[in-house]
Coordinates of C-alpha atoms in Angstrom, one line a residue:
Chain S
N1 CA 167.6 6.9 -28.6
A2 CA 166.5 3.1 -27.9
G3 CA 166.1 3.2 -24.4
V4 CA 166.4 -0.4 -23.4
T5 CA 166.1 -3.3 -25.7
Q6 CA 165.7 -6.8 -25.2
T7 CA 165.7 -10.0 -26.7
P8 CA 163.6 -12.2 -27.9
K9 CA 159.9 -10.8 -27.6
F10 CA 159.0 -14.2 -26.6
Q11 CA 160.4 -17.3 -26.5
V12 CA 159.0 -21.1 -25.1
L13 CA 161.5 -23.4 -23.5
K14 CA 161.7 -27.4 -23.0
T15 CA 162.5 -28.2 -19.4
G16 CA 166.1 -28.7 -19.0
Q17 CA 166.7 -26.4 -22.6
S18 CA 169.2 -23.5 -22.3
M19 CA 168.9 -19.9 -23.0
T20 CA 170.3 -16.2 -23.0
L21 CA 167.8 -13.1 -22.6
Q22 CA 170.4 -10.2 -24.1
C23 CA 169.6 -5.9 -22.7
A24 CA 171.2 -3.4 -23.8
Q25 CA 171.1 0.3 -23.3
D26 CA 172.1 3.1 -25.2
M27 CA 171.6 5.7 -22.2
N28 CA 174.6 5.4 -21.2
H29 CA 173.6 4.2 -17.6
N30 CA 176.2 2.7 -15.4
S31 CA 173.9 -0.1 -13.6
M32 CA 171.7 -2.5 -14.9
Y33 CA 169.0 -4.9 -13.2
W34 CA 167.3 -8.5 -14.3
Y35 CA 163.5 -8.4 -12.6
R36 CA 161.0 -11.3 -13.3
Q37 CA 157.1 -10.5 -13.1
D38 CA 154.8 -13.5 -12.2
P39 CA 150.3 -12.5 -11.4
G40 CA 150.7 -10.9 -8.1
M41 CA 153.8 -10.8 -7.2
G42 CA 155.0 -7.6 -8.7
L43 CA 158.4 -7.3 -9.9
R44 CA 161.8 -9.1 -8.2
L45 CA 165.1 -8.2 -8.5
I46 CA 166.9 -11.4 -9.6
Y47 CA 170.1 -9.9 -10.4
Y48 CA 171.8 -7.0 -11.0
S49 CA 175.0 -4.8 -12.2
A50 CA 176.1 -1.6 -10.3
S51 CA 178.4 -0.9 -12.3
E52 CA 180.8 -1.9 -15.5
G53 CA 182.4 -5.2 -14.0
T54 CA 180.1 -5.9 -10.8
T55 CA 177.0 -8.3 -10.4
D56 CA 175.4 -8.8 -7.3
K57 CA 172.2 -11.4 -6.2
G58 CA 169.3 -9.9 -5.9
E59 CA 165.5 -11.2 -4.4
V60 CA 165.4 -14.9 -6.5
P61 CA 168.9 -15.3 -8.3
N62 CA 168.1 -19.1 -8.3
G63 CA 168.6 -20.6 -11.3
Y64 CA 170.1 -17.8 -13.4
N65 CA 173.3 -16.2 -14.2
V66 CA 174.4 -13.5 -15.7
S67 CA 176.9 -11.2 -17.3
R68 CA 177.5 -7.5 -17.5
L69 CA 179.5 -7.6 -21.0
N70 CA 180.7 -4.1 -21.0
K71 CA 178.9 -1.2 -19.7
R72 CA 175.7 -1.1 -22.9
E73 CA 174.8 -4.9 -22.1
F74 CA 173.6 -6.4 -19.6
S75 CA 172.8 -10.9 -20.4
L76 CA 170.4 -13.4 -17.9
R77 CA 171.4 -16.9 -18.6
L78 CA 168.7 -20.5 -17.6
E79 CA 171.2 -23.3 -17.6
S80 CA 169.1 -25.9 -17.2
A81 CA 164.9 -24.0 -17.5
A82 CA 161.9 -25.1 -15.0
P83 CA 158.3 -24.5 -15.5
S84 CA 158.4 -22.3 -12.3
Q85 CA 161.0 -19.8 -14.7
T86 CA 158.5 -19.1 -16.9
S87 CA 157.6 -15.7 -16.1
V88 CA 158.1 -12.3 -18.2
Y89 CA 161.5 -10.9 -18.0
F90 CA 162.6 -7.1 -17.5
C91 CA 165.6 -5.1 -18.0
A92 CA 165.9 -2.1 -16.8
S93 CA 168.8 0.4 -16.4
S94 CA 169.3 3.5 -14.5
E95 CA 172.4 5.8 -13.5
R96 CA 173.3 4.8 -10.0
G97 CA 175.5 7.7 -8.4
Q98 CA 173.8 11.1 -9.2
G99 CA 171.0 11.1 -6.3
P100 CA 166.7 9.7 -7.7
N101 CA 167.6 6.3 -9.1
E102 CA 165.1 6.0 -11.0
Q103 CA 165.2 2.6 -12.9
F104 CA 164.3 2.3 -16.9
F105 CA 163.1 -0.5 -18.5
G106 CA 163.0 -2.4 -21.7
P107 CA 159.9 -3.8 -22.7
G108 CA 160.4 -7.3 -21.7
T109 CA 160.4 -11.0 -22.6
R110 CA 158.2 -13.8 -22.3
L111 CA 159.2 -17.1 -21.5
T112 CA 157.4 -19.7 -21.5
V113 CA 159.4 -23.5 -20.4
L114 CA 156.8 -26.2 -20.8
Chain E
G1 CA 146.0 -9.6 -22.7
E2 CA 149.2 -9.5 -20.1
S3 CA 148.9 -11.5 -17.6
V4 CA 150.3 -9.2 -14.9
G5 CA 146.7 -8.3 -14.0
L6 CA 145.7 -11.8 -12.0
H7 CA 144.8 -11.3 -8.6
L8 CA 145.6 -7.4 -8.5
P9 CA 144.0 -4.9 -6.1
T10 CA 142.0 -3.2 -8.8
L11 CA 140.3 0.5 -8.6
S12 CA 137.7 0.9 -11.4
V13 CA 136.6 4.7 -12.4
Q14 CA 134.5 6.5 -14.8
E15 CA 136.6 9.2 -17.2
G16 CA 136.8 12.4 -15.8
D17 CA 137.0 11.2 -12.0
N18 CA 139.9 12.0 -9.8
S19 CA 141.5 8.4 -9.2
I20 CA 144.0 7.9 -5.8
I21 CA 146.0 4.5 -5.5
N22 CA 147.5 3.7 -2.4
C23 CA 150.0 2.1 -1.2
A24 CA 151.9 0.8 1.5
Y25 CA 156.4 0.5 1.5
S26 CA 157.5 -1.6 3.5
N27 CA 161.3 0.2 5.0
S28 CA 160.9 2.7 7.3
A29 CA 164.3 3.9 6.7
S30 CA 163.0 4.7 2.7
D31 CA 164.4 7.9 1.4
Y32 CA 163.5 7.5 -2.2
F33 CA 160.0 6.4 -3.5
I34 CA 158.7 5.9 -7.5
W35 CA 155.5 5.5 -9.3
Y36 CA 155.4 3.6 -12.7
K37 CA 153.1 2.8 -14.8
Q38 CA 152.6 -0.1 -16.9
E39 CA 150.4 -0.7 -20.0
S40 CA 149.5 -4.2 -21.1
G41 CA 151.8 -5.5 -22.8
K42 CA 154.9 -3.0 -22.1
G43 CA 157.5 -2.3 -19.7
P44 CA 157.1 -0.3 -16.3
Q45 CA 157.0 3.4 -17.3
F46 CA 158.0 6.3 -14.5
I47 CA 155.5 8.7 -13.7
I48 CA 157.0 10.2 -10.4
D49 CA 159.5 10.4 -7.4
I50 CA 159.5 11.5 -3.8
R51 CA 161.7 12.3 -1.4
S52 CA 161.2 12.2 2.4
N53 CA 162.0 15.1 2.6
M54 CA 158.8 16.4 1.1
D55 CA 154.8 15.0 1.9
K56 CA 153.5 16.0 -1.1
R57 CA 155.0 16.4 -5.0
Q58 CA 153.0 17.6 -8.5
G59 CA 153.4 17.0 -12.0
Q60 CA 151.9 17.4 -15.2
R61 CA 147.6 15.7 -13.8
V62 CA 149.1 13.6 -11.3
T63 CA 150.6 14.7 -7.4
V64 CA 152.2 12.7 -4.8
L65 CA 151.5 12.4 -1.2
L66 CA 154.4 10.3 1.2
N67 CA 153.5 9.8 4.8
K68 CA 156.2 8.6 6.9
T69 CA 154.1 7.8 10.2
V70 CA 152.1 5.1 8.9
K71 CA 154.7 4.0 5.5
H72 CA 151.5 5.5 3.3
L73 CA 152.1 6.9 -0.2
S74 CA 148.9 7.7 -2.6
L75 CA 149.0 8.6 -6.3
Q76 CA 146.6 10.7 -7.2
I77 CA 145.1 11.5 -11.1
A78 CA 143.0 14.4 -12.0
A79 CA 140.0 14.0 -14.8
T80 CA 141.3 10.4 -15.2
Q81 CA 141.4 8.9 -18.8
P82 CA 140.8 6.0 -20.6
G83 CA 144.7 6.5 -21.7
D84 CA 145.3 6.0 -18.0
S85 CA 144.3 2.9 -17.9
A86 CA 147.0 0.1 -16.7
V87 CA 149.0 -1.0 -13.7
Y88 CA 150.4 1.2 -10.8
F89 CA 153.4 -0.1 -8.6
C90 CA 155.6 2.1 -6.3
A91 CA 158.7 1.7 -5.5
E92 CA 160.9 2.5 -2.6
T93 CA 164.7 2.6 -1.9
L94 CA 167.7 4.3 -0.3
S95 CA 169.7 6.7 -1.9
G96 CA 172.8 5.8 -2.5
Y97 CA 171.7 2.3 -3.3
S98 CA 171.3 0.8 -6.0
T99 CA 167.7 -1.0 -6.6
L100 CA 164.5 -1.0 -6.2
T101 CA 161.8 -2.5 -3.9
F102 CA 158.2 -2.8 -5.5
G103 CA 154.7 -3.1 -4.6
K104 CA 152.9 -5.7 -5.9
G105 CA 150.4 -2.6 -7.9
T106 CA 147.2 -1.9 -8.6
M107 CA 145.4 -1.7 -11.5
L108 CA 143.5 1.1 -12.6
L109 CA 140.7 0.5 -14.9
V110 CA 138.8 3.8 -16.9
S111 CA 135.5 3.8 -18.3
P112 CA 134.6 6.2 -20.9

């Protein structure tokens, strides 16, 4: 099992460009999450999907949209990138509703917006 | 290297020492806690968890202590090794909720 995979690993955008970060998990998990990580800020939740067909805002959703394409895939879209969105983005998944909520993380996408 | 370590509290230890990493959590109603380890350039990795009905839980070389009175978690690593060098995060949640709230992290540096 690959666990949680993310593409691309690195990306450089110009201000105003758009892009989609892809995430897939092969653990049959119900819940998926997108976080951003900035120096000294820890992990902040952007959006999550508690189950297929639902999405909810997290702590920092502005400037982002998400799509839960199916149970395996959860994408994050930046419609008009801004320098403030330079960050490392992590996708995670978990088996909701079965006790402890351990989340499994992907390797991250390092995004720079110029 | 990964820039996530900038401005983080740092604990420097010698190989073989025991390490203690502390975390103050925010929500007194939280009833489930996790410690994650993040190595440079990688995603966070689960280390150990604890429920609020326990005050101590042991794993392999790691022990988590929970003090609900003062909303404090600690992670103890026995016989610390250079491979333990990483950023360590605590996370909290309420059972039945999907989302975790993460602390800002502590960088552990282990010198040979």
